[in-house]
Amino acid sequence: MIAHPLRIAGDTNIGKVRAANEDTLILDPGLGLYAVLDGMGGANAGDVASQLASDTIREYVQHRALALTPCDLLEQAIIAGSAAVYSAAQIEADRHGMGTTVVACLVVDPSYIVVAHVGDSRAYLLRGGRLQPLTRDHTIVEELAGRGLLTPDEVERHPYKNVLSRNLGSRPDARVDVIEVEVRPGDRLLLCSDGLYGYASADAIQYVLGSGDAPEEVARDLIELALRGGGGDNVSTIVIEVPAAPASSTAAVRTAGAVAWWQHRQRFLEVAAESALARNPIVRGLSAKDAVDLVALSLCQAIYHDLEKSTGVNVWTFAQNLAAGWFERGGDWKPVRAIVDILGDCARAVLDEVRAADSQLGFLLEVAVSRALIVVELALGGLLAERLRQIDDDLVELHSATMDTLEDTLESEEVPEATAPALAPPGELLDNPTAPFERSEGPAPGDEAPPEVVGAIAKILTLARGRVAPRDALTGQILAALQAVVSDSDGNFTMAVLSARGLYGVRSVDPAGVAPLFDAFDQARVVVAACAQQQRAPIAVRVRALRALSTAHQRLASAVTGLVLEAVGPYHDRLREAQATTAELRSAVATAERTRAELERQFATVVDTRLPWGARGTSDW
Amino acid sequence: MTVTPHDLLEAVRGLRDELLETAQHGDREPPGTEVFEAVLRALAVGGGARRAAEASAPRASPLDPSLQDAVARRLAWGESEEAVLADAEQVFDRLLAAADRALGDPESQITVIEAMTQVAVTVSRVVAGAAVARAVRDRAARSREEMTQRQLKEVLEKQKASIQRLERELKQDF
């Protein structure tokens, strides 16, 4: 559209697992057009789809910019992109099923941006340090959540949360969501593929996006964040920054904020000395001055250094050390919460004074210090999550031990040793034929499983998930699917079929597309067997748990194979159609050949009749 | 009483007629034989999953070539992949129930369950692999058909042109 003074940068990375980067970026300051496209479909079709859609969208915007309103322009451009991908997929058999997501924005002027998207690539707006999603994923699960059928927690845990309900290429047109955004100075807009938010938390994204670094560095740091989180997918980011007023440039904020904070440290320490800090159990045994120096001064220095360098590392380390040291000494959560609240109050008292003296500086410092306090909360949250996991493990262990004791007691009281018969020799087995089988279905794993078996299954799968490397996402998905299948109590294994669809996803029909699924099944099988071995539950319980898991494993693998068979079916049909067409063509050629031969014969006869009588029949045709 | 791998193998082998209903199939090989044989092979080598589980790092078991051959043979004889999978599922379920009933020793049951799971995944892998290979062949055959169609269309165009020319000349001559 127009040249604009925004600062924009984008970056893309293949990730740690994928063999190719199927993401495509559009960074066109001349048109004011920026987009992230995440291609899908095997046999190198994903990158073809995203590139083709990208080229089409760019071309459309270039040629129709003056003819349409910005919203219509972006919407129609994306629809044109979808049509292009759809047509290409229809023409080439290898590319059948390819598609792409897109999140695009058109900068109309520095305060007005149009954002459009299809699929699960997202746009976020960072305003006042808070990250707000601008788009809602076009996934089946999100659509269900939008209708109030799923809670946010269920959405997060749902096995099909990545199954798209819309994309470019699955149909000739596309339903595009378009929104208009009025941006303000200091706002930052982020466009990203699912490779970012799938491997980095919203808090972490908010923190990096709000760091104050240049957009180039932020785009790169966000990718680094996703790679550290596993990098299981291609990851792409575009950061668009609306520059703040000249007086409050990032560097000035940093320097002025850090200096102002340091100048007011004495006031911070005085407020801390007057507070209940010295009476907190964490600093028990220290004098009031030592307590203030140890805790308040350390935090004060950490905030100063973080403000100066625009990081959160120092504050994070302070909070981790404070809480972890206390927990190691056997302390509980309450004093940690209390001391953090006291320090927060002290910081706010200083901010009030700064604001009274200089409102602009006070505002800047408030943003920076609030961010530091958020980092403290994040660090504590991480520690708490770890403690909860430990407590969960301890509870499961305790439950297993209790069940052991209970079973021992029952065995000693009621059940003689004969209940565990020795292995009968093969001959005896043949001499004692068992009842014939009357049904082909196996025992339902969840059928009236006693609580201890259910508990053992959950423990095995929890242990197994812990042993799977984060980059081995497929094995993790299989373990989650096993949990769902085992919990399915109807005995018909409908959950196996549903879970298999989630596992199969979008996949090319060739060995490279299918083999990883079965490698992951093998991997899951081996990990489950290993974790079952490590279980401390009674062996009878372990046998039942393993049997249920084994049945679930078999049903799931079988259902996935069923999907492979479903996917290869059309290839045979298309071959048959092609063979029929060839046969028709052959027949047409044969008929034409006969017609031509007949005409030639007639022509020869005509020519022959015109020759002198003696020369007839001698012409050499 | 300690159960040796040999005892266990023989005990499971003893379930063959019952599991495969050999009597009902006369001289013919009962469906699912290849799966049962694969379970026996897995038990004979000590249980792939168990061995892998005891190793420091989990690893997948190698593919069973005999099972692959047997499945390929069935498919070559015109049986469907769905039938092979259904037979495998039936043997799996029956063996699971029979192991529960006939093998008193829980450790033996675990060994059999692990071997069966391994074979179940392998059967699925083999069937899926065969289906994908067929799809690849179909795709290649379709490409050849399309190439032939292009050539035939060219021939047809030439023939039509030739026919039109002949018809024109015949009209002029008359």
mmCIF file of C-alpha atoms in Angstrom, chain A residues 382-545:
data_model
loop_
_atom_site.group_PDB
_atom_site.id
_atom_site.type_symbol
_atom_site.label_atom_id
_atom_site.label_comp_id
_atom_site.label_asym_id
_atom_site.label_seq_id
_atom_site.Cartn_x
_atom_site.Cartn_y
_atom_site.Cartn_z
ATOM 1 C CA GLY A 382 8.239 -23.004 37.627
ATOM 2 C CA LEU A 383 9.441 -24.138 41.038
ATOM 3 C CA LEU A 384 5.910 -24.798 42.215
ATOM 4 C CA ALA A 385 5.126 -26.868 39.139
ATOM 5 C CA GLU A 386 8.191 -28.992 39.853
ATOM 6 C CA ARG A 387 7.132 -29.463 43.465
ATOM 7 C CA LEU A 388 3.649 -30.494 42.374
ATOM 8 C CA ARG A 389 5.103 -33.121 40.056
ATOM 9 C CA GLN A 390 7.185 -34.486 42.919
ATOM 10 C CA ILE A 391 4.157 -34.612 45.196
ATOM 11 C CA ASP A 392 2.200 -36.400 42.466
ATOM 12 C CA ASP A 393 4.958 -39.023 42.090
ATOM 13 C CA ASP A 394 5.139 -39.482 45.853
ATOM 14 C CA LEU A 395 1.385 -39.994 46.043
ATOM 15 C CA VAL A 396 1.460 -42.616 43.301
ATOM 16 C CA GLU A 397 4.346 -44.412 45.052
ATOM 17 C CA LEU A 398 2.478 -44.279 48.329
ATOM 18 C CA HIS A 399 -0.623 -45.676 46.698
ATOM 19 C CA SER A 400 1.355 -48.533 45.140
ATOM 20 C CA ALA A 401 3.002 -49.354 48.473
ATOM 21 C CA THR A 402 -0.388 -49.349 50.208
ATOM 22 C CA MET A 403 -1.811 -51.668 47.590
ATOM 23 C CA ASP A 404 1.231 -53.972 48.025
ATOM 24 C CA THR A 405 0.623 -54.208 51.729
ATOM 25 C CA LEU A 406 -3.096 -54.728 51.249
ATOM 26 C CA GLU A 407 -2.561 -57.475 48.719
ATOM 27 C CA ASP A 408 0.006 -59.231 50.943
ATOM 28 C CA THR A 409 -2.465 -59.138 53.820
ATOM 29 C CA LEU A 410 -5.273 -60.527 51.688
ATOM 30 C CA GLU A 411 -3.063 -63.283 50.308
ATOM 31 C CA SER A 412 -1.860 -64.353 53.730
ATOM 32 C CA GLU A 413 -5.398 -64.374 55.094
ATOM 33 C CA GLU A 414 -7.522 -65.802 52.354
ATOM 34 C CA VAL A 415 -5.756 -66.867 49.247
ATOM 35 C CA PRO A 416 -3.615 -69.985 49.391
ATOM 36 C CA GLU A 417 -0.632 -70.376 47.085
ATOM 37 C CA ALA A 418 -2.639 -72.573 44.763
ATOM 38 C CA THR A 419 -4.175 -69.437 43.194
ATOM 39 C CA ALA A 420 -0.921 -68.923 41.345
ATOM 40 C CA PRO A 421 -0.554 -72.285 39.660
ATOM 41 C CA ALA A 422 2.776 -73.357 38.290
ATOM 42 C CA LEU A 423 3.147 -73.484 34.541
ATOM 43 C CA ALA A 424 1.588 -76.641 33.254
ATOM 44 C CA PRO A 425 3.720 -78.737 30.912
ATOM 45 C CA PRO A 426 2.701 -78.471 27.248
ATOM 46 C CA GLY A 427 1.280 -81.966 27.193
ATOM 47 C CA GLU A 428 -1.124 -81.190 30.010
ATOM 48 C CA LEU A 429 -2.269 -78.046 28.278
ATOM 49 C CA LEU A 430 -3.218 -80.112 25.252
ATOM 50 C CA ASP A 431 -4.948 -82.689 27.415
ATOM 51 C CA ASN A 432 -7.092 -80.015 29.013
ATOM 52 C CA PRO A 433 -8.615 -78.147 26.113
ATOM 53 C CA THR A 434 -10.271 -74.924 27.011
ATOM 54 C CA ALA A 435 -13.635 -73.587 25.934
ATOM 55 C CA PRO A 436 -13.718 -72.621 22.252
ATOM 56 C CA PHE A 437 -13.606 -68.984 21.332
ATOM 57 C CA GLU A 438 -16.904 -67.566 20.261
ATOM 58 C CA ARG A 439 -16.075 -63.986 19.459
ATOM 59 C CA SER A 440 -13.322 -62.259 17.607
ATOM 60 C CA GLU A 441 -13.232 -59.200 19.805
ATOM 61 C CA GLY A 442 -10.676 -59.131 22.553
ATOM 62 C CA PRO A 443 -11.221 -58.189 26.145
ATOM 63 C CA ALA A 444 -11.907 -54.515 26.620
ATOM 64 C CA PRO A 445 -8.985 -53.042 28.511
ATOM 65 C CA GLY A 446 -11.038 -50.667 30.540
ATOM 66 C CA ASP A 447 -13.694 -53.268 31.343
ATOM 67 C CA GLU A 448 -14.257 -53.076 35.060
ATOM 68 C CA ALA A 449 -10.569 -52.532 35.668
ATOM 69 C CA PRO A 450 -9.987 -52.180 39.385
ATOM 70 C CA PRO A 451 -8.608 -48.852 40.623
ATOM 71 C CA GLU A 452 -5.139 -50.262 41.270
ATOM 72 C CA VAL A 453 -4.873 -51.397 37.634
ATOM 73 C CA VAL A 454 -6.085 -48.013 36.422
ATOM 74 C CA GLY A 455 -3.534 -46.387 38.718
ATOM 75 C CA ALA A 456 -0.748 -48.650 37.446
ATOM 76 C CA ILE A 457 -1.644 -47.834 33.824
ATOM 77 C CA ALA A 458 -1.573 -44.111 34.584
ATOM 78 C CA LYS A 459 1.761 -44.457 36.362
ATOM 79 C CA ILE A 460 3.304 -46.472 33.528
ATOM 80 C CA LEU A 461 2.179 -43.932 30.949
ATOM 81 C CA THR A 462 3.353 -41.012 33.096
ATOM 82 C CA LEU A 463 6.767 -42.606 33.479
ATOM 83 C CA ALA A 464 6.847 -43.412 29.779
ATOM 84 C CA ARG A 465 6.021 -39.828 28.805
ATOM 85 C CA GLY A 466 8.839 -38.668 31.036
ATOM 86 C CA ARG A 467 11.273 -40.937 29.234
ATOM 87 C CA VAL A 468 10.340 -39.802 25.758
ATOM 88 C CA ALA A 469 12.565 -37.054 24.415
ATOM 89 C CA PRO A 470 10.669 -33.787 23.770
ATOM 90 C CA ARG A 471 11.677 -33.880 20.119
ATOM 91 C CA ASP A 472 10.082 -37.306 19.757
ATOM 92 C CA ALA A 473 6.633 -35.757 19.567
ATOM 93 C CA LEU A 474 5.029 -38.650 17.693
ATOM 94 C CA THR A 475 5.891 -41.184 20.407
ATOM 95 C CA GLY A 476 4.501 -38.757 22.976
ATOM 96 C CA GLN A 477 1.298 -38.500 20.973
ATOM 97 C CA ILE A 478 1.028 -42.280 20.816
ATOM 98 C CA LEU A 479 1.388 -42.512 24.599
ATOM 99 C CA ALA A 480 -1.353 -39.895 25.003
ATOM 100 C CA ALA A 481 -3.527 -41.809 22.543
ATOM 101 C CA LEU A 482 -2.907 -45.052 24.475
ATOM 102 C CA GLN A 483 -4.169 -43.322 27.590
ATOM 103 C CA ALA A 484 -7.316 -42.282 25.740
ATOM 104 C CA VAL A 485 -7.879 -45.752 24.278
ATOM 105 C CA VAL A 486 -7.323 -47.517 27.602
ATOM 106 C CA SER A 487 -9.735 -45.136 29.314
ATOM 107 C CA ASP A 488 -12.372 -45.860 26.693
ATOM 108 C CA SER A 489 -14.687 -48.153 28.593
ATOM 109 C CA ASP A 490 -17.191 -49.039 25.858
ATOM 110 C CA GLY A 491 -15.036 -51.921 24.633
ATOM 111 C CA ASN A 492 -15.627 -51.066 20.973
ATOM 112 C CA PHE A 493 -12.371 -49.171 20.593
ATOM 113 C CA THR A 494 -14.024 -46.224 18.905
ATOM 114 C CA MET A 495 -11.464 -44.084 20.678
ATOM 115 C CA ALA A 496 -8.710 -46.059 18.896
ATOM 116 C CA VAL A 497 -10.131 -45.009 15.537
ATOM 117 C CA LEU A 498 -10.515 -41.394 16.635
ATOM 118 C CA SER A 499 -7.048 -41.271 18.158
ATOM 119 C CA ALA A 500 -5.590 -42.899 15.048
ATOM 120 C CA ARG A 501 -6.968 -40.046 12.948
ATOM 121 C CA GLY A 502 -5.219 -37.564 15.191
ATOM 122 C CA LEU A 503 -1.954 -39.497 14.941
ATOM 123 C CA TYR A 504 -2.174 -39.941 11.200
ATOM 124 C CA GLY A 505 -2.771 -36.235 10.568
ATOM 125 C CA VAL A 506 -1.621 -35.044 7.170
ATOM 126 C CA ARG A 507 0.893 -37.514 5.788
ATOM 127 C CA SER A 508 2.337 -38.398 2.430
ATOM 128 C CA VAL A 509 1.514 -41.852 1.099
ATOM 129 C CA ASP A 510 5.040 -43.156 0.741
ATOM 130 C CA PRO A 511 7.484 -45.010 2.996
ATOM 131 C CA ALA A 512 8.961 -41.750 4.295
ATOM 132 C CA GLY A 513 5.518 -40.563 5.347
ATOM 133 C CA VAL A 514 4.255 -43.768 6.935
ATOM 134 C CA ALA A 515 7.336 -45.459 8.422
ATOM 135 C CA PRO A 516 7.880 -42.836 11.195
ATOM 136 C CA LEU A 517 4.444 -43.719 12.575
ATOM 137 C CA PHE A 518 5.365 -47.345 13.094
ATOM 138 C CA ASP A 519 8.831 -46.448 14.352
ATOM 139 C CA ALA A 520 7.073 -44.363 16.977
ATOM 140 C CA PHE A 521 4.719 -47.269 17.781
ATOM 141 C CA ASP A 522 7.742 -49.494 18.322
ATOM 142 C CA GLN A 523 9.398 -46.843 20.431
ATOM 143 C CA ALA A 524 6.263 -46.398 22.548
ATOM 144 C CA ARG A 525 5.969 -50.168 22.971
ATOM 145 C CA VAL A 526 9.546 -50.483 24.217
ATOM 146 C CA VAL A 527 9.265 -47.513 26.571
ATOM 147 C CA VAL A 528 5.987 -48.803 28.021
ATOM 148 C CA ALA A 529 7.538 -52.252 28.581
ATOM 149 C CA ALA A 530 10.527 -50.674 30.320
ATOM 150 C CA CYS A 531 8.336 -48.514 32.536
ATOM 151 C CA ALA A 532 6.101 -51.440 33.436
ATOM 152 C CA GLN A 533 9.234 -53.264 34.600
ATOM 153 C CA GLN A 534 10.100 -50.372 36.884
ATOM 154 C CA GLN A 535 6.657 -50.350 38.473
ATOM 155 C CA ARG A 536 6.485 -51.271 42.108
ATOM 156 C CA ALA A 537 2.899 -52.462 41.878
ATOM 157 C CA PRO A 538 2.107 -56.138 42.546
ATOM 158 C CA ILE A 539 2.915 -58.315 39.565
ATOM 159 C CA ALA A 540 -0.712 -59.369 39.088
ATOM 160 C CA VAL A 541 -1.642 -55.700 38.758
ATOM 161 C CA ARG A 542 1.232 -55.111 36.359
ATOM 162 C CA VAL A 543 0.116 -58.025 34.184
ATOM 163 C CA ARG A 544 -3.400 -56.620 33.942
ATOM 164 C CA ALA A 545 -2.128 -53.138 33.226
#
